């Protein structure tokens, strides 16, 4: 929260999605709680059919469909939108594209991502499948800063669950996703107080 003309104003964040948007939902719900310090001001999706867009619309949040990773022109347009809306933090939530390096530079230390594994283990896709194949005893999820290397930025928060022999990709996905919904809003607040 920031004081502007004697009034407390919420910090604006943007959420980038590509699909279902269940993390977007948990972030929006957290932002709507009494005393929340932040507000989801913009949602950007690179996919027209991303389900998460429906929720953004329902909640009256500005939303744009643009695959800005395709051209620098589009990327600069999105950066302008972020600036115009005084976006303090960009949260990638199931955003399945690599953010270009010029974009990361502009928002240095202000882009974070959630990943369904205990990073630095299992970067990239199919994390749960690989966790099972390697007979891991634990897995979990991580919120980290975004840098130009995939799933490699500094870790902000990480939480783990233990695995049972009978666990499947589906059962792990369900448990980890529940944990993601819990830790992402916590990570956002943790980062916002440092900005
Ligand atoms: C989550 O598991 C997230 O960790 C990964 O993609 C999934 C997105 O789910 N990066 P949702 O769109 O937030 O429901």
PDB file of C-alpha atoms and ligand atoms in Angstrom:
ATOM      1  CA  UNK A   1       0.000   0.000   0.000  1.00  0.00           C
ATOM      2  CA  UNK A   2       1.266   3.466  -0.886  1.00  0.00           C
ATOM      3  CA  UNK A   3       0.218   6.842   0.454  1.00  0.00           C
ATOM      4  CA  UNK A   4      -0.961   9.184  -2.296  1.00  0.00           C
ATOM      5  CA  UNK A   5      -2.375  12.593  -1.358  1.00  0.00           C
ATOM      6  CA  UNK A   6      -2.951  11.325   2.163  1.00  0.00           C
ATOM      7  CA  UNK A   7      -4.937   8.316   0.893  1.00  0.00           C
ATOM      8  CA  UNK A   8      -3.751   4.713   0.933  1.00  0.00           C
ATOM      9  CA  UNK A   9      -3.717   3.237  -2.569  1.00  0.00           C
ATOM     10  CA  UNK A  10      -3.196  -0.350  -3.588  1.00  0.00           C
ATOM     11  CA  UNK A  11      -0.219  -1.417  -5.668  1.00  0.00           C
ATOM     12  CA  UNK A  12      -1.123  -2.497  -9.174  1.00  0.00           C
ATOM     13  CA  UNK A  13      -0.073  -5.853 -10.504  1.00  0.00           C
ATOM     14  CA  UNK A  14      -0.498  -7.528 -13.897  1.00  0.00           C
ATOM     15  CA  UNK A  15      -1.052 -11.243 -14.396  1.00  0.00           C
ATOM     16  CA  UNK A  16      -0.018 -13.013 -17.601  1.00  0.00           C
ATOM     17  CA  UNK A  17      -1.793 -16.262 -18.445  1.00  0.00           C
ATOM     18  CA  UNK A  18      -2.151 -18.797 -21.233  1.00  0.00           C
ATOM     19  CA  UNK A  19      -4.914 -21.106 -20.044  1.00  0.00           C
ATOM     20  CA  UNK A  20      -7.129 -22.208 -17.190  1.00  0.00           C
ATOM     21  CA  UNK A  21      -6.213 -19.408 -14.824  1.00  0.00           C
ATOM     22  CA  UNK A  22      -6.677 -21.148 -11.483  1.00  0.00           C
ATOM     23  CA  UNK A  23      -3.658 -19.274 -10.077  1.00  0.00           C
ATOM     24  CA  UNK A  24      -5.103 -16.064 -11.495  1.00  0.00           C
ATOM     25  CA  UNK A  25      -8.284 -16.869  -9.568  1.00  0.00           C
ATOM     26  CA  UNK A  26      -6.461 -17.364  -6.283  1.00  0.00           C
ATOM     27  CA  UNK A  27      -4.547 -14.104  -6.819  1.00  0.00           C
ATOM     28  CA  UNK A  28      -7.712 -12.155  -7.650  1.00  0.00           C
ATOM     29  CA  UNK A  29      -9.544 -13.602  -4.651  1.00  0.00           C
ATOM     30  CA  UNK A  30      -6.650 -12.674  -2.376  1.00  0.00           C
ATOM     31  CA  UNK A  31      -6.515  -9.170  -3.841  1.00  0.00           C
ATOM     32  CA  UNK A  32     -10.194  -8.679  -3.073  1.00  0.00           C
ATOM     33  CA  UNK A  33      -9.756  -9.414   0.631  1.00  0.00           C
ATOM     34  CA  UNK A  34     -10.182  -6.578   3.056  1.00  0.00           C
ATOM     35  CA  UNK A  35      -6.819  -4.891   3.751  1.00  0.00           C
ATOM     36  CA  UNK A  36      -5.220  -6.362   0.632  1.00  0.00           C
ATOM     37  CA  UNK A  37      -2.229  -4.276  -0.450  1.00  0.00           C
ATOM     38  CA  UNK A  38      -2.502  -4.984  -4.147  1.00  0.00           C
ATOM     39  CA  UNK A  39      -4.945  -4.960  -7.011  1.00  0.00           C
ATOM     40  CA  UNK A  40      -4.994  -6.999 -10.243  1.00  0.00           C
ATOM     41  CA  UNK A  41      -5.154  -4.164 -12.725  1.00  0.00           C
ATOM     42  CA  UNK A  42      -4.475  -5.992 -16.005  1.00  0.00           C
ATOM     43  CA  UNK A  43      -4.626  -9.549 -17.280  1.00  0.00           C
ATOM     44  CA  UNK A  44      -2.741 -10.421 -20.449  1.00  0.00           C
ATOM     45  CA  UNK A  45      -3.236 -13.672 -22.295  1.00  0.00           C
ATOM     46  CA  UNK A  46      -1.341 -14.885 -25.317  1.00  0.00           C
ATOM     47  CA  UNK A  47      -4.281 -17.196 -26.084  1.00  0.00           C
ATOM     48  CA  UNK A  48      -7.727 -16.097 -27.123  1.00  0.00           C
ATOM     49  CA  UNK A  49      -9.355 -19.165 -25.602  1.00  0.00           C
ATOM     50  CA  UNK A  50      -7.662 -18.962 -22.199  1.00  0.00           C
ATOM     51  CA  UNK A  51     -10.361 -19.728 -19.628  1.00  0.00           C
ATOM     52  CA  UNK A  52      -8.790 -17.318 -17.173  1.00  0.00           C
ATOM     53  CA  UNK A  53      -9.932 -14.426 -19.362  1.00  0.00           C
ATOM     54  CA  UNK A  54     -13.543 -15.172 -18.430  1.00  0.00           C
ATOM     55  CA  UNK A  55     -12.810 -14.556 -14.781  1.00  0.00           C
ATOM     56  CA  UNK A  56     -10.931 -11.336 -15.546  1.00  0.00           C
ATOM     57  CA  UNK A  57     -13.941 -10.134 -17.530  1.00  0.00           C
ATOM     58  CA  UNK A  58     -16.358 -11.170 -14.809  1.00  0.00           C
ATOM     59  CA  UNK A  59     -14.389  -9.214 -12.244  1.00  0.00           C
ATOM     60  CA  UNK A  60     -14.168  -6.179 -14.512  1.00  0.00           C
ATOM     61  CA  UNK A  61     -10.389  -6.379 -14.865  1.00  0.00           C
ATOM     62  CA  UNK A  62      -8.835  -4.928 -18.031  1.00  0.00           C
ATOM     63  CA  UNK A  63      -7.771  -7.796 -20.223  1.00  0.00           C
ATOM     64  CA  UNK A  64      -5.896  -8.084 -23.489  1.00  0.00           C
ATOM     65  CA  UNK A  65      -5.241 -10.969 -25.832  1.00  0.00           C
ATOM     66  CA  UNK A  66      -1.818 -10.444 -27.308  1.00  0.00           C
ATOM     67  CA  UNK A  67       1.074 -12.764 -27.991  1.00  0.00           C
ATOM     68  CA  UNK A  68       3.648 -10.064 -27.382  1.00  0.00           C
ATOM     69  CA  UNK A  69       6.468 -12.610 -27.517  1.00  0.00           C
ATOM     70  CA  UNK A  70       5.991 -12.728 -31.286  1.00  0.00           C
ATOM     71  CA  UNK A  71       7.282  -9.243 -32.076  1.00  0.00           C
ATOM     72  CA  UNK A  72       9.153  -6.446 -30.335  1.00  0.00           C
ATOM     73  CA  UNK A  73       6.493  -4.005 -31.512  1.00  0.00           C
ATOM     74  CA  UNK A  74       3.817  -5.899 -29.566  1.00  0.00           C
ATOM     75  CA  UNK A  75       6.155  -6.270 -26.605  1.00  0.00           C
ATOM     76  CA  UNK A  76       6.760  -2.524 -26.465  1.00  0.00           C
ATOM     77  CA  UNK A  77       3.013  -1.934 -26.667  1.00  0.00           C
ATOM     78  CA  UNK A  78       2.452  -4.178 -23.672  1.00  0.00           C
ATOM     79  CA  UNK A  79       5.263  -2.417 -21.790  1.00  0.00           C
ATOM     80  CA  UNK A  80       3.550   0.889 -22.501  1.00  0.00           C
ATOM     81  CA  UNK A  81       0.283  -0.510 -21.126  1.00  0.00           C
ATOM     82  CA  UNK A  82       2.070  -1.661 -17.979  1.00  0.00           C
ATOM     83  CA  UNK A  83       3.635   1.764 -17.538  1.00  0.00           C
ATOM     84  CA  UNK A  84       0.402   3.574 -18.156  1.00  0.00           C
ATOM     85  CA  UNK A  85      -1.348   1.453 -15.550  1.00  0.00           C
ATOM     86  CA  UNK A  86       1.485   1.918 -13.038  1.00  0.00           C
ATOM     87  CA  UNK A  87       2.103  -1.810 -12.803  1.00  0.00           C
ATOM     88  CA  UNK A  88       4.559  -2.560 -10.003  1.00  0.00           C
ATOM     89  CA  UNK A  89       4.789  -6.299 -10.497  1.00  0.00           C
ATOM     90  CA  UNK A  90       4.118  -8.777 -13.307  1.00  0.00           C
ATOM     91  CA  UNK A  91       3.026 -12.260 -12.253  1.00  0.00           C
ATOM     92  CA  UNK A  92       3.283 -15.098 -14.727  1.00  0.00           C
ATOM     93  CA  UNK A  93       0.615 -17.650 -13.885  1.00  0.00           C
ATOM     94  CA  UNK A  94       0.604 -20.542 -16.304  1.00  0.00           C
ATOM     95  CA  UNK A  95       2.047 -18.252 -18.984  1.00  0.00           C
ATOM     96  CA  UNK A  96       3.507 -20.725 -21.468  1.00  0.00           C
ATOM     97  CA  UNK A  97       5.835 -18.420 -23.359  1.00  0.00           C
ATOM     98  CA  UNK A  98       9.371 -17.212 -22.805  1.00  0.00           C
ATOM     99  CA  UNK A  99       9.396 -13.524 -21.885  1.00  0.00           C
ATOM    100  CA  UNK A 100      11.842 -11.725 -24.215  1.00  0.00           C
ATOM    101  CA  UNK A 101      15.005 -10.365 -22.607  1.00  0.00           C
ATOM    102  CA  UNK A 102      14.344  -6.678 -23.516  1.00  0.00           C
ATOM    103  CA  UNK A 103      11.023  -7.046 -21.667  1.00  0.00           C
ATOM    104  CA  UNK A 104      12.682  -8.562 -18.587  1.00  0.00           C
ATOM    105  CA  UNK A 105      15.259  -5.747 -18.609  1.00  0.00           C
ATOM    106  CA  UNK A 106      12.528  -3.104 -18.520  1.00  0.00           C
ATOM    107  CA  UNK A 107      10.844  -4.800 -15.562  1.00  0.00           C
ATOM    108  CA  UNK A 108      14.012  -5.974 -13.861  1.00  0.00           C
ATOM    109  CA  UNK A 109      13.282  -7.758 -10.583  1.00  0.00           C
ATOM    110  CA  UNK A 110       9.591  -7.149 -11.097  1.00  0.00           C
ATOM    111  CA  UNK A 111       8.507 -10.274 -12.960  1.00  0.00           C
ATOM    112  CA  UNK A 112       7.802 -13.454 -11.035  1.00  0.00           C
ATOM    113  CA  UNK A 113       6.609 -16.925 -11.997  1.00  0.00           C
ATOM    114  CA  UNK A 114       5.163 -20.033 -10.387  1.00  0.00           C
ATOM    115  CA  UNK A 115       6.532 -23.430 -11.298  1.00  0.00           C
ATOM    116  CA  UNK A 116       5.198 -26.847 -10.230  1.00  0.00           C
ATOM    117  CA  UNK A 117       8.426 -28.363  -8.896  1.00  0.00           C
ATOM    118  CA  UNK A 118      11.042 -27.850  -6.243  1.00  0.00           C
ATOM    119  CA  UNK A 119      13.378 -25.739  -8.346  1.00  0.00           C
ATOM    120  CA  UNK A 120      16.190 -25.966  -9.304  1.00  0.00           C
ATOM    121  CA  UNK A 121      14.962 -29.525  -9.874  1.00  0.00           C
ATOM    122  CA  UNK A 122      12.655 -30.206 -12.812  1.00  0.00           C
ATOM    123  CA  UNK A 123      12.668 -27.019 -14.824  1.00  0.00           C
ATOM    124  CA  UNK A 124      10.471 -26.997 -17.903  1.00  0.00           C
ATOM    125  CA  UNK A 125       7.485 -29.173 -18.732  1.00  0.00           C
ATOM    126  CA  UNK A 126       6.122 -32.534 -17.477  1.00  0.00           C
ATOM    127  CA  UNK A 127       7.532 -32.041 -14.010  1.00  0.00           C
ATOM    128  CA  UNK A 128       5.224 -34.504 -12.214  1.00  0.00           C
ATOM    129  CA  UNK A 129       5.903 -37.276 -14.704  1.00  0.00           C
ATOM    130  CA  UNK A 130       9.644 -36.863 -14.239  1.00  0.00           C
ATOM    131  CA  UNK A 131       9.265 -36.732 -10.468  1.00  0.00           C
ATOM    132  CA  UNK A 132       7.487 -40.120 -10.543  1.00  0.00           C
ATOM    133  CA  UNK A 133      10.025 -41.659 -12.932  1.00  0.00           C
ATOM    134  CA  UNK A 134      12.833 -40.600 -10.626  1.00  0.00           C
ATOM    135  CA  UNK A 135      11.006 -42.004  -7.576  1.00  0.00           C
ATOM    136  CA  UNK A 136      11.317 -38.707  -5.721  1.00  0.00           C
ATOM    137  CA  UNK A 137      10.116 -38.651  -2.121  1.00  0.00           C
ATOM    138  CA  UNK A 138       9.049 -35.019  -2.298  1.00  0.00           C
ATOM    139  CA  UNK A 139       7.844 -32.501  -4.788  1.00  0.00           C
ATOM    140  CA  UNK A 140       6.188 -29.100  -4.549  1.00  0.00           C
ATOM    141  CA  UNK A 141       6.087 -25.705  -6.148  1.00  0.00           C
ATOM    142  CA  UNK A 142       8.233 -22.604  -6.339  1.00  0.00           C
ATOM    143  CA  UNK A 143       7.664 -18.917  -6.938  1.00  0.00           C
ATOM    144  CA  UNK A 144      10.781 -17.317  -8.400  1.00  0.00           C
ATOM    145  CA  UNK A 145      11.995 -14.170 -10.106  1.00  0.00           C
ATOM    146  CA  UNK A 146      12.098 -14.398 -13.888  1.00  0.00           C
ATOM    147  CA  UNK A 147      15.441 -14.024 -15.595  1.00  0.00           C
ATOM    148  CA  UNK A 148      16.408 -14.851 -19.143  1.00  0.00           C
ATOM    149  CA  UNK A 149      17.019 -18.529 -18.368  1.00  0.00           C
ATOM    150  CA  UNK A 150      14.049 -20.874 -18.052  1.00  0.00           C
ATOM    151  CA  UNK A 151      12.806 -21.382 -14.455  1.00  0.00           C
ATOM    152  CA  UNK A 152      16.171 -20.241 -13.112  1.00  0.00           C
ATOM    153  CA  UNK A 153      15.683 -16.938 -11.279  1.00  0.00           C
ATOM    154  CA  UNK A 154      16.119 -16.416  -7.541  1.00  0.00           C
ATOM    155  CA  UNK A 155      13.628 -18.337  -5.417  1.00  0.00           C
ATOM    156  CA  UNK A 156      11.081 -16.327  -3.448  1.00  0.00           C
ATOM    157  CA  UNK A 157       9.019 -19.084  -1.840  1.00  0.00           C
ATOM    158  CA  UNK A 158       8.979 -22.828  -2.109  1.00  0.00           C
ATOM    159  CA  UNK A 159       6.760 -25.400  -0.445  1.00  0.00           C
ATOM    160  CA  UNK A 160       6.836 -29.144  -0.579  1.00  0.00           C
ATOM    161  CA  UNK A 161       4.637 -32.186  -0.189  1.00  0.00           C
ATOM    162  CA  UNK A 162       5.695 -35.759   0.395  1.00  0.00           C
ATOM    163  CA  UNK A 163       4.880 -38.352  -2.200  1.00  0.00           C
ATOM    164  CA  UNK A 164       3.302 -41.763  -1.738  1.00  0.00           C
ATOM    165  CA  UNK A 165       3.911 -44.844  -3.864  1.00  0.00           C
ATOM    166  CA  UNK A 166       0.355 -44.726  -5.174  1.00  0.00           C
ATOM    167  CA  UNK A 167       0.627 -41.102  -6.376  1.00  0.00           C
ATOM    168  CA  UNK A 168      -0.053 -40.486 -10.061  1.00  0.00           C
ATOM    169  CA  UNK A 169       0.574 -37.464 -12.296  1.00  0.00           C
ATOM    170  CA  UNK A 170      -3.041 -36.477 -11.706  1.00  0.00           C
ATOM    171  CA  UNK A 171      -2.964 -36.839  -7.921  1.00  0.00           C
ATOM    172  CA  UNK A 172       0.302 -34.902  -7.700  1.00  0.00           C
ATOM    173  CA  UNK A 173      -1.024 -32.199 -10.013  1.00  0.00           C
ATOM    174  CA  UNK A 174      -4.034 -31.747  -7.760  1.00  0.00           C
ATOM    175  CA  UNK A 175      -2.008 -31.517  -4.550  1.00  0.00           C
ATOM    176  CA  UNK A 176       0.647 -29.243  -6.009  1.00  0.00           C
ATOM    177  CA  UNK A 177      -1.912 -26.924  -7.583  1.00  0.00           C
ATOM    178  CA  UNK A 178      -3.622 -26.492  -4.214  1.00  0.00           C
ATOM    179  CA  UNK A 179      -0.252 -25.499  -2.786  1.00  0.00           C
ATOM    180  CA  UNK A 180       0.378 -23.108  -5.687  1.00  0.00           C
ATOM    181  CA  UNK A 181      -2.869 -21.308  -4.915  1.00  0.00           C
ATOM    182  CA  UNK A 182      -1.699 -20.890  -1.342  1.00  0.00           C
ATOM    183  CA  UNK A 183       1.859 -19.689  -1.945  1.00  0.00           C
ATOM    184  CA  UNK A 184       1.462 -17.382  -4.952  1.00  0.00           C
ATOM    185  CA  UNK A 185      -0.447 -14.639  -3.102  1.00  0.00           C
ATOM    186  CA  UNK A 186       2.033 -14.917  -0.212  1.00  0.00           C
ATOM    187  CA  UNK A 187       4.959 -14.511  -2.617  1.00  0.00           C
ATOM    188  CA  UNK A 188       3.337 -11.472  -4.266  1.00  0.00           C
ATOM    189  CA  UNK A 189       3.037  -9.700  -0.925  1.00  0.00           C
ATOM    190  CA  UNK A 190       6.572 -10.693   0.018  1.00  0.00           C
ATOM    191  CA  UNK A 191       7.919  -9.153  -3.199  1.00  0.00           C
ATOM    192  CA  UNK A 192       5.718  -6.048  -3.127  1.00  0.00           C
ATOM    193  CA  UNK A 193       7.058  -4.925   0.231  1.00  0.00           C
ATOM    194  CA  UNK A 194      10.566  -4.925  -1.212  1.00  0.00           C
ATOM    195  CA  UNK A 195       9.689  -2.708  -4.203  1.00  0.00           C
TER     196      UNK A 195
HETATM  197  C1  LIG B   1       0.389 -24.295 -12.937  1.00  0.00           C
HETATM  198  O1  LIG B   1       0.638 -25.603 -12.525  1.00  0.00           O
HETATM  199  C2  LIG B   1       1.666 -23.485 -12.968  1.00  0.00           C
HETATM  200  O2  LIG B   1       2.572 -23.853 -11.983  1.00  0.00           O
HETATM  201  C3  LIG B   1       2.231 -23.841 -14.315  1.00  0.00           C
HETATM  202  O3  LIG B   1       1.106 -23.920 -15.161  1.00  0.00           O
HETATM  203  C4  LIG B   1      -0.057 -24.248 -14.394  1.00  0.00           C
HETATM  204  C5  LIG B   1      -1.058 -23.175 -14.661  1.00  0.00           C
HETATM  205  O4  LIG B   1      -2.299 -23.431 -14.097  1.00  0.00           O
HETATM  206  N1  LIG B   1       3.226 -22.888 -14.709  1.00  0.00           N
HETATM  207  P1  LIG B   1      -3.427 -22.292 -14.040  1.00  0.00           P
HETATM  208  O5  LIG B   1      -3.586 -21.756 -15.461  1.00  0.00           O
HETATM  209  O6  LIG B   1      -2.986 -21.250 -13.089  1.00  0.00           O
HETATM  210  O7  LIG B   1      -4.656 -23.021 -13.585  1.00  0.00           O
END
